[in-house]
PDB file of C-alpha atoms in Angstrom:
ATOM      1  CA  UNK A 114      96.445  23.895 181.739  1.00 79.00           C
ATOM      2  CA  UNK A 115      93.895  26.670 181.956  1.00 83.00           C
ATOM      3  CA  UNK A 116      94.955  30.090 183.222  1.00 90.00           C
ATOM      4  CA  UNK A 117      92.528  32.890 184.079  1.00 95.00           C
ATOM      5  CA  UNK A 118      93.602  36.515 184.359  1.00 96.00           C
ATOM      6  CA  UNK A 119      91.273  39.058 186.006  1.00 97.00           C
ATOM      7  CA  UNK A 120      91.392  42.863 185.906  1.00 97.00           C
ATOM      8  CA  UNK A 121      91.300  45.212 187.673  1.00 97.00           C
ATOM      9  CA  UNK A 122      92.287  43.935 191.124  1.00 96.00           C
ATOM     10  CA  UNK A 123      90.465  46.841 192.781  1.00 97.00           C
ATOM     11  CA  UNK A 124      87.639  49.022 191.493  1.00 98.00           C
ATOM     12  CA  UNK A 125      85.984  51.971 193.178  1.00 98.00           C
ATOM     13  CA  UNK A 126      82.787  53.518 191.788  1.00 98.00           C
ATOM     14  CA  UNK A 127      80.124  55.955 192.928  1.00 98.00           C
ATOM     15  CA  UNK A 128      76.709  54.613 193.746  1.00 97.00           C
ATOM     16  CA  UNK A 129      74.623  54.539 190.591  1.00 97.00           C
ATOM     17  CA  UNK A 130      77.590  54.192 188.246  1.00 97.00           C
ATOM     18  CA  UNK A 131      78.377  51.051 186.251  1.00 98.00           C
ATOM     19  CA  UNK A 132      81.201  48.629 187.023  1.00 98.00           C
ATOM     20  CA  UNK A 133      82.976  46.353 184.548  1.00 98.00           C
ATOM     21  CA  UNK A 134      85.352  43.525 185.433  1.00 98.00           C
ATOM     22  CA  UNK A 135      87.240  41.656 182.722  1.00 98.00           C
ATOM     23  CA  UNK A 136      88.736  38.181 182.542  1.00 98.00           C
ATOM     24  CA  UNK A 137      90.777  36.364 179.934  1.00 97.00           C
ATOM     25  CA  UNK A 138      91.347  32.620 179.720  1.00 96.00           C
ATOM     26  CA  UNK A 139      93.908  30.512 177.907  1.00 93.00           C
ATOM     27  CA  UNK A 140      92.243  27.169 177.099  1.00 90.00           C
ATOM     28  CA  UNK A 141      90.005  27.483 174.043  1.00 89.00           C
ATOM     29  CA  UNK A 142      88.214  24.272 175.104  1.00 87.00           C
ATOM     30  CA  UNK A 143      86.760  25.955 178.218  1.00 90.00           C
ATOM     31  CA  UNK A 144      83.013  26.260 177.885  1.00 89.00           C
ATOM     32  CA  UNK A 145      81.636  27.374 181.233  1.00 91.00           C
ATOM     33  CA  UNK A 146      82.295  30.780 182.807  1.00 94.00           C
ATOM     34  CA  UNK A 147      80.769  31.607 186.212  1.00 95.00           C
ATOM     35  CA  UNK A 148      81.076  34.723 188.318  1.00 97.00           C
ATOM     36  CA  UNK A 149      81.110  34.517 192.108  1.00 97.00           C
ATOM     37  CA  UNK A 150      80.562  37.251 194.680  1.00 98.00           C
ATOM     38  CA  UNK A 151      82.237  36.952 198.064  1.00 97.00           C
ATOM     39  CA  UNK A 152      81.387  39.277 200.913  1.00 96.00           C
ATOM     40  CA  UNK A 153      83.874  39.705 203.726  1.00 93.00           C
ATOM     41  CA  UNK A 154      84.126  36.550 205.826  1.00 92.00           C
ATOM     42  CA  UNK A 155      81.511  34.720 203.760  1.00 95.00           C
ATOM     43  CA  UNK A 156      81.505  31.938 201.206  1.00 96.00           C
ATOM     44  CA  UNK A 157      81.652  32.597 197.437  1.00 96.00           C
ATOM     45  CA  UNK A 158      78.187  32.653 195.882  1.00 96.00           C
ATOM     46  CA  UNK A 159      77.334  32.300 192.218  1.00 95.00           C
ATOM     47  CA  UNK A 160      75.756  35.452 190.792  1.00 97.00           C
ATOM     48  CA  UNK A 161      75.683  34.640 187.075  1.00 96.00           C
ATOM     49  CA  UNK A 162      77.210  32.193 184.641  1.00 94.00           C
ATOM     50  CA  UNK A 163      77.431  31.709 180.902  1.00 92.00           C
ATOM     51  CA  UNK A 164      78.146  28.795 178.616  1.00 88.00           C
ATOM     52  CA  UNK A 165      80.117  29.040 175.416  1.00 82.00           C
ATOM     53  CA  UNK A 166      77.096  28.700 173.146  1.00 80.00           C
ATOM     54  CA  UNK A 167      75.781  32.040 174.434  1.00 79.00           C
ATOM     55  CA  UNK A 168      77.318  35.487 173.855  1.00 90.00           C
ATOM     56  CA  UNK A 169      75.517  37.447 176.542  1.00 94.00           C
ATOM     57  CA  UNK A 170      73.334  36.806 179.557  1.00 94.00           C
ATOM     58  CA  UNK A 171      71.511  39.284 181.780  1.00 96.00           C
ATOM     59  CA  UNK A 172      69.909  39.061 185.198  1.00 94.00           C
ATOM     60  CA  UNK A 173      68.442  42.368 186.362  1.00 96.00           C
ATOM     61  CA  UNK A 174      71.428  44.706 186.990  1.00 97.00           C
ATOM     62  CA  UNK A 175      74.044  42.077 186.188  1.00 98.00           C
ATOM     63  CA  UNK A 176      75.203  40.945 182.751  1.00 98.00           C
ATOM     64  CA  UNK A 177      78.006  38.788 181.449  1.00 97.00           C
ATOM     65  CA  UNK A 178      79.418  38.901 177.922  1.00 96.00           C
ATOM     66  CA  UNK A 179      81.623  36.285 176.301  1.00 96.00           C
ATOM     67  CA  UNK A 180      83.931  36.630 173.317  1.00 94.00           C
ATOM     68  CA  UNK A 181      85.165  33.124 172.482  1.00 92.00           C
ATOM     69  CA  UNK A 182      87.362  34.276 169.635  1.00 92.00           C
ATOM     70  CA  UNK A 183      89.282  36.640 171.868  1.00 94.00           C
ATOM     71  CA  UNK A 184      88.973  34.324 174.888  1.00 94.00           C
ATOM     72  CA  UNK A 185      87.653  36.929 177.243  1.00 95.00           C
ATOM     73  CA  UNK A 186      84.490  37.508 179.246  1.00 97.00           C
ATOM     74  CA  UNK A 187      83.266  40.412 181.317  1.00 98.00           C
ATOM     75  CA  UNK A 188      80.926  41.159 184.190  1.00 98.00           C
ATOM     76  CA  UNK A 189      78.821  44.308 183.957  1.00 98.00           C
ATOM     77  CA  UNK A 190      76.980  45.718 186.974  1.00 98.00           C
ATOM     78  CA  UNK A 191      74.704  48.676 186.298  1.00 97.00           C
ATOM     79  CA  UNK A 192      73.220  51.152 188.803  1.00 98.00           C
ATOM     80  CA  UNK A 193      75.631  49.984 191.492  1.00 98.00           C
ATOM     81  CA  UNK A 194      74.522  50.015 195.115  1.00 97.00           C
ATOM     82  CA  UNK A 195      76.573  49.910 198.344  1.00 96.00           C
ATOM     83  CA  UNK A 196      75.523  46.279 198.856  1.00 96.00           C
ATOM     84  CA  UNK A 197      77.356  45.400 195.626  1.00 98.00           C
ATOM     85  CA  UNK A 198      80.613  46.037 197.509  1.00 98.00           C
ATOM     86  CA  UNK A 199      82.432  42.685 197.667  1.00 97.00           C
ATOM     87  CA  UNK A 200      85.172  40.670 195.981  1.00 97.00           C
ATOM     88  CA  UNK A 201      84.168  39.239 192.612  1.00 98.00           C
ATOM     89  CA  UNK A 202      85.810  36.177 191.093  1.00 97.00           C
ATOM     90  CA  UNK A 203      85.591  34.930 187.543  1.00 97.00           C
ATOM     91  CA  UNK A 204      86.313  31.317 186.678  1.00 95.00           C
ATOM     92  CA  UNK A 205      86.529  28.999 183.693  1.00 93.00           C
ATOM     93  CA  UNK A 206      86.062  25.288 183.276  1.00 88.00           C
ATOM     94  CA  UNK A 207      85.674  22.580 180.684  1.00 76.00           C
ATOM     95  CA  UNK A 208      82.176  21.765 181.889  1.00 61.00           C
ATOM     96  CA  UNK A 209      80.791  18.947 183.991  1.00 53.00           C
ATOM     97  CA  UNK A 210      81.994  15.651 185.445  1.00 51.00           C
ATOM     98  CA  UNK A 211      85.748  15.291 185.785  1.00 55.00           C
ATOM     99  CA  UNK A 212      86.067  18.341 183.529  1.00 60.00           C
ATOM    100  CA  UNK A 213      84.131  20.500 185.968  1.00 72.00           C
ATOM    101  CA  UNK A 214      87.102  21.897 187.854  1.00 83.00           C
ATOM    102  CA  UNK A 215      86.975  25.664 188.088  1.00 89.00           C
ATOM    103  CA  UNK A 216      90.096  27.743 187.547  1.00 91.00           C
ATOM    104  CA  UNK A 217      89.588  31.082 189.279  1.00 94.00           C
ATOM    105  CA  UNK A 218      90.914  34.548 188.625  1.00 95.00           C
ATOM    106  CA  UNK A 219      92.527  36.323 191.556  1.00 95.00           C
ATOM    107  CA  UNK A 220      89.534  38.504 192.267  1.00 96.00           C
ATOM    108  CA  UNK A 221      88.413  42.127 192.019  1.00 97.00           C
ATOM    109  CA  UNK A 222      87.570  44.104 195.132  1.00 97.00           C
ATOM    110  CA  UNK A 223      84.660  46.368 194.232  1.00 98.00           C
ATOM    111  CA  UNK A 224      83.875  49.319 196.471  1.00 98.00           C
ATOM    112  CA  UNK A 225      80.679  51.286 195.863  1.00 97.00           C
ATOM    113  CA  UNK A 226      80.718  54.677 197.559  1.00 96.00           C
ATOM    114  CA  UNK A 227      77.385  56.171 198.608  1.00 92.00           C
TER     115      UNK A 227
ATOM    116  CA  UNK B 199      68.395  21.631 203.315  1.00 78.00           C
ATOM    117  CA  UNK B 200      71.642  22.642 204.992  1.00 84.00           C
ATOM    118  CA  UNK B 201      73.504  22.659 201.652  1.00 94.00           C
ATOM    119  CA  UNK B 202      77.259  22.252 202.157  1.00 97.00           C
ATOM    120  CA  UNK B 203      78.500  22.162 205.739  1.00 97.00           C
ATOM    121  CA  UNK B 204      82.064  22.215 207.033  1.00 98.00           C
ATOM    122  CA  UNK B 205      83.652  21.557 210.410  1.00 97.00           C
ATOM    123  CA  UNK B 206      85.426  23.048 212.208  1.00 97.00           C
ATOM    124  CA  UNK B 207      84.940  26.770 211.489  1.00 96.00           C
ATOM    125  CA  UNK B 208      88.301  27.722 213.002  1.00 97.00           C
ATOM    126  CA  UNK B 209      91.400  25.743 213.920  1.00 96.00           C
ATOM    127  CA  UNK B 210      94.876  26.555 215.193  1.00 97.00           C
ATOM    128  CA  UNK B 211      97.573  23.918 214.778  1.00 97.00           C
ATOM    129  CA  UNK B 212     101.226  23.730 215.654  1.00 97.00           C
ATOM    130  CA  UNK B 213     103.710  22.805 212.932  1.00 98.00           C
ATOM    131  CA  UNK B 214     103.786  19.041 212.501  1.00 97.00           C
ATOM    132  CA  UNK B 215     100.319  18.368 213.925  1.00 97.00           C
ATOM    133  CA  UNK B 216      97.693  16.596 211.862  1.00 97.00           C
ATOM    134  CA  UNK B 217      94.009  17.237 211.409  1.00 96.00           C
ATOM    135  CA  UNK B 218      91.045  16.397 209.209  1.00 97.00           C
ATOM    136  CA  UNK B 219      88.618  18.925 207.793  1.00 98.00           C
ATOM    137  CA  UNK B 220      85.126  17.556 207.327  1.00 97.00           C
ATOM    138  CA  UNK B 221      82.669  18.426 204.570  1.00 98.00           C
ATOM    139  CA  UNK B 222      79.161  17.139 203.927  1.00 98.00           C
ATOM    140  CA  UNK B 223      76.414  17.994 201.448  1.00 97.00           C
ATOM    141  CA  UNK B 224      72.757  17.059 201.442  1.00 96.00           C
ATOM    142  CA  UNK B 225      71.927  17.974 197.840  1.00 94.00           C
ATOM    143  CA  UNK B 226      72.638  14.516 196.384  1.00 93.00           C
ATOM    144  CA  UNK B 227      75.501  15.968 194.371  1.00 92.00           C
ATOM    145  CA  UNK B 228      77.967  13.684 192.643  1.00 91.00           C
ATOM    146  CA  UNK B 229      81.035  15.937 192.555  1.00 91.00           C
ATOM    147  CA  UNK B 230      82.854  17.502 195.499  1.00 94.00           C
ATOM    148  CA  UNK B 231      85.874  19.802 195.715  1.00 95.00           C
ATOM    149  CA  UNK B 232      88.373  21.230 198.181  1.00 97.00           C
ATOM    150  CA  UNK B 233      89.833  24.710 197.628  1.00 97.00           C
ATOM    151  CA  UNK B 234      92.160  26.919 199.565  1.00 97.00           C
ATOM    152  CA  UNK B 235      91.913  30.698 199.515  1.00 97.00           C
ATOM    153  CA  UNK B 236      94.887  32.914 200.242  1.00 94.00           C
ATOM    154  CA  UNK B 237      94.936  36.737 200.091  1.00 86.00           C
ATOM    155  CA  UNK B 238      95.376  37.951 196.511  1.00 81.00           C
ATOM    156  CA  UNK B 239      95.419  34.395 195.130  1.00 82.00           C
ATOM    157  CA  UNK B 240      91.800  33.629 194.472  1.00 88.00           C
ATOM    158  CA  UNK B 241      90.643  30.054 195.093  1.00 94.00           C
ATOM    159  CA  UNK B 242      92.919  27.186 194.167  1.00 94.00           C
ATOM    160  CA  UNK B 243      91.767  23.599 193.797  1.00 93.00           C
ATOM    161  CA  UNK B 244      93.465  21.106 196.107  1.00 96.00           C
ATOM    162  CA  UNK B 245      91.620  17.859 195.330  1.00 95.00           C
ATOM    163  CA  UNK B 246      88.336  16.893 193.794  1.00 93.00           C
ATOM    164  CA  UNK B 247      86.038  13.900 193.585  1.00 93.00           C
ATOM    165  CA  UNK B 248      84.094  13.732 190.334  1.00 87.00           C
ATOM    166  CA  UNK B 249      81.926  10.924 191.698  1.00 87.00           C
ATOM    167  CA  UNK B 250      81.699   8.621 194.689  1.00 89.00           C
ATOM    168  CA  UNK B 251      84.709   6.344 194.774  1.00 89.00           C
ATOM    169  CA  UNK B 252      87.052   8.600 192.788  1.00 91.00           C
ATOM    170  CA  UNK B 253      89.469  11.335 193.826  1.00 94.00           C
ATOM    171  CA  UNK B 254      91.999  13.326 191.828  1.00 92.00           C
ATOM    172  CA  UNK B 255      94.608  15.980 192.394  1.00 93.00           C
ATOM    173  CA  UNK B 256      93.963  19.611 191.629  1.00 91.00           C
ATOM    174  CA  UNK B 257      96.396  22.506 191.277  1.00 90.00           C
ATOM    175  CA  UNK B 258      97.950  22.423 194.767  1.00 94.00           C
ATOM    176  CA  UNK B 259      97.696  18.873 196.253  1.00 96.00           C
ATOM    177  CA  UNK B 260     101.073  18.642 198.026  1.00 96.00           C
ATOM    178  CA  UNK B 261     100.749  18.139 201.783  1.00 96.00           C
ATOM    179  CA  UNK B 262      97.107  17.021 201.627  1.00 98.00           C
ATOM    180  CA  UNK B 263      95.119  13.827 201.312  1.00 97.00           C
ATOM    181  CA  UNK B 264      91.403  13.313 200.785  1.00 97.00           C
ATOM    182  CA  UNK B 265      88.777  10.668 201.358  1.00 97.00           C
ATOM    183  CA  UNK B 266      85.390  10.456 199.664  1.00 95.00           C
ATOM    184  CA  UNK B 267      83.725   8.579 202.515  1.00 89.00           C
ATOM    185  CA  UNK B 268      80.387   8.230 200.741  1.00 95.00           C
ATOM    186  CA  UNK B 269      78.288  10.323 198.379  1.00 95.00           C
ATOM    187  CA  UNK B 270      77.635  12.961 201.051  1.00 97.00           C
ATOM    188  CA  UNK B 271      81.040  13.355 202.692  1.00 97.00           C
ATOM    189  CA  UNK B 272      84.463  14.441 201.472  1.00 97.00           C
ATOM    190  CA  UNK B 273      87.252  15.007 203.995  1.00 98.00           C
ATOM    191  CA  UNK B 274      90.620  16.757 203.682  1.00 98.00           C
ATOM    192  CA  UNK B 275      93.549  15.641 205.814  1.00 98.00           C
ATOM    193  CA  UNK B 276      96.748  17.460 206.679  1.00 97.00           C
ATOM    194  CA  UNK B 277      99.215  14.834 207.863  1.00 93.00           C
ATOM    195  CA  UNK B 278     101.949  17.203 209.080  1.00 96.00           C
ATOM    196  CA  UNK B 279     100.804  20.808 209.073  1.00 96.00           C
ATOM    197  CA  UNK B 280     103.164  23.562 207.909  1.00 97.00           C
ATOM    198  CA  UNK B 281     102.835  27.365 208.242  1.00 97.00           C
ATOM    199  CA  UNK B 282     102.410  27.533 204.439  1.00 96.00           C
ATOM    200  CA  UNK B 283      99.083  25.722 204.908  1.00 97.00           C
ATOM    201  CA  UNK B 284      97.652  28.645 206.857  1.00 97.00           C
ATOM    202  CA  UNK B 285      94.630  29.522 204.738  1.00 97.00           C
ATOM    203  CA  UNK B 286      90.862  29.481 204.463  1.00 97.00           C
ATOM    204  CA  UNK B 287      89.609  26.141 203.159  1.00 98.00           C
ATOM    205  CA  UNK B 288      86.372  25.839 201.231  1.00 98.00           C
ATOM    206  CA  UNK B 289      84.548  22.692 200.278  1.00 98.00           C
ATOM    207  CA  UNK B 290      82.155  22.784 197.323  1.00 96.00           C
ATOM    208  CA  UNK B 291      79.825  20.421 195.514  1.00 94.00           C
ATOM    209  CA  UNK B 292      78.072  20.226 192.164  1.00 91.00           C
ATOM    210  CA  UNK B 293      75.612  17.913 190.458  1.00 87.00           C
ATOM    211  CA  UNK B 294      78.388  16.685 188.149  1.00 77.00           C
ATOM    212  CA  UNK B 295      78.084  14.857 184.861  1.00 69.00           C
ATOM    213  CA  UNK B 296      76.383  16.839 182.147  1.00 67.00           C
ATOM    214  CA  UNK B 297      73.958  18.508 184.549  1.00 64.00           C
ATOM    215  CA  UNK B 298      74.266  21.958 186.032  1.00 70.00           C
ATOM    216  CA  UNK B 299      77.878  23.017 186.410  1.00 81.00           C
ATOM    217  CA  UNK B 300      77.176  25.337 189.352  1.00 88.00           C
ATOM    218  CA  UNK B 301      79.329  24.743 192.412  1.00 91.00           C
ATOM    219  CA  UNK B 302      77.903  25.413 195.870  1.00 94.00           C
ATOM    220  CA  UNK B 303      80.364  26.377 198.560  1.00 96.00           C
ATOM    221  CA  UNK B 304      80.460  25.627 202.259  1.00 97.00           C
ATOM    222  CA  UNK B 305      81.087  28.346 204.880  1.00 97.00           C
ATOM    223  CA  UNK B 306      84.824  27.670 205.068  1.00 97.00           C
ATOM    224  CA  UNK B 307      87.373  26.649 207.692  1.00 97.00           C
ATOM    225  CA  UNK B 308      89.953  29.208 208.786  1.00 97.00           C
ATOM    226  CA  UNK B 309      93.170  27.336 209.621  1.00 97.00           C
ATOM    227  CA  UNK B 310      96.225  28.866 211.238  1.00 97.00           C
ATOM    228  CA  UNK B 311      99.455  26.882 211.558  1.00 97.00           C
ATOM    229  CA  UNK B 312     102.007  28.325 213.965  1.00 96.00           C
TER     230      UNK B 312
END
């Protein structure tokens, strides 16, 4: 089955710096790659996602890149702010319906220091 | 819309007791999921229901049962709770099929088994 590895497990940056979190997956058939942000004591919330027919997607300060050949995808946060501090999870799935099950990485705790 | 709701928010059980976690969504989604979240482990899928009337095992189904009561509701039952089931449980839903793959999470249930 699918396996998702996420690195680093913790990341500390200064406000205004960029942060990059990387994930690798094992199943070449996976075609949907979301990123979730989870603040302490809250539910995971989708911040950006990408499908396998796209190499990069941006939404303001957040971008995700996908390299299908190498089976890895990354989250890029630019101009970090203290409110970006949270745990970030990547995930992979085979798409919708009964294939829609997400396999999550173990998370990255991002700390943004003012 | 309330989105995905879960009850209870907190629960303490003694070893061997049983309980049912309730989940409901009002987004007319077809697919529903139960995850558990343990420190350093990310989110792991327990059971899912791709559509009303179907349920299937995820990564960690042992010790749990589920019921898809109708399109809105998906419950998780612990028949004989064990300390290893101490965790935070999240329910999620998605449109399913070939529509949007985004999963929306409920607020979670924090369960402690002593």
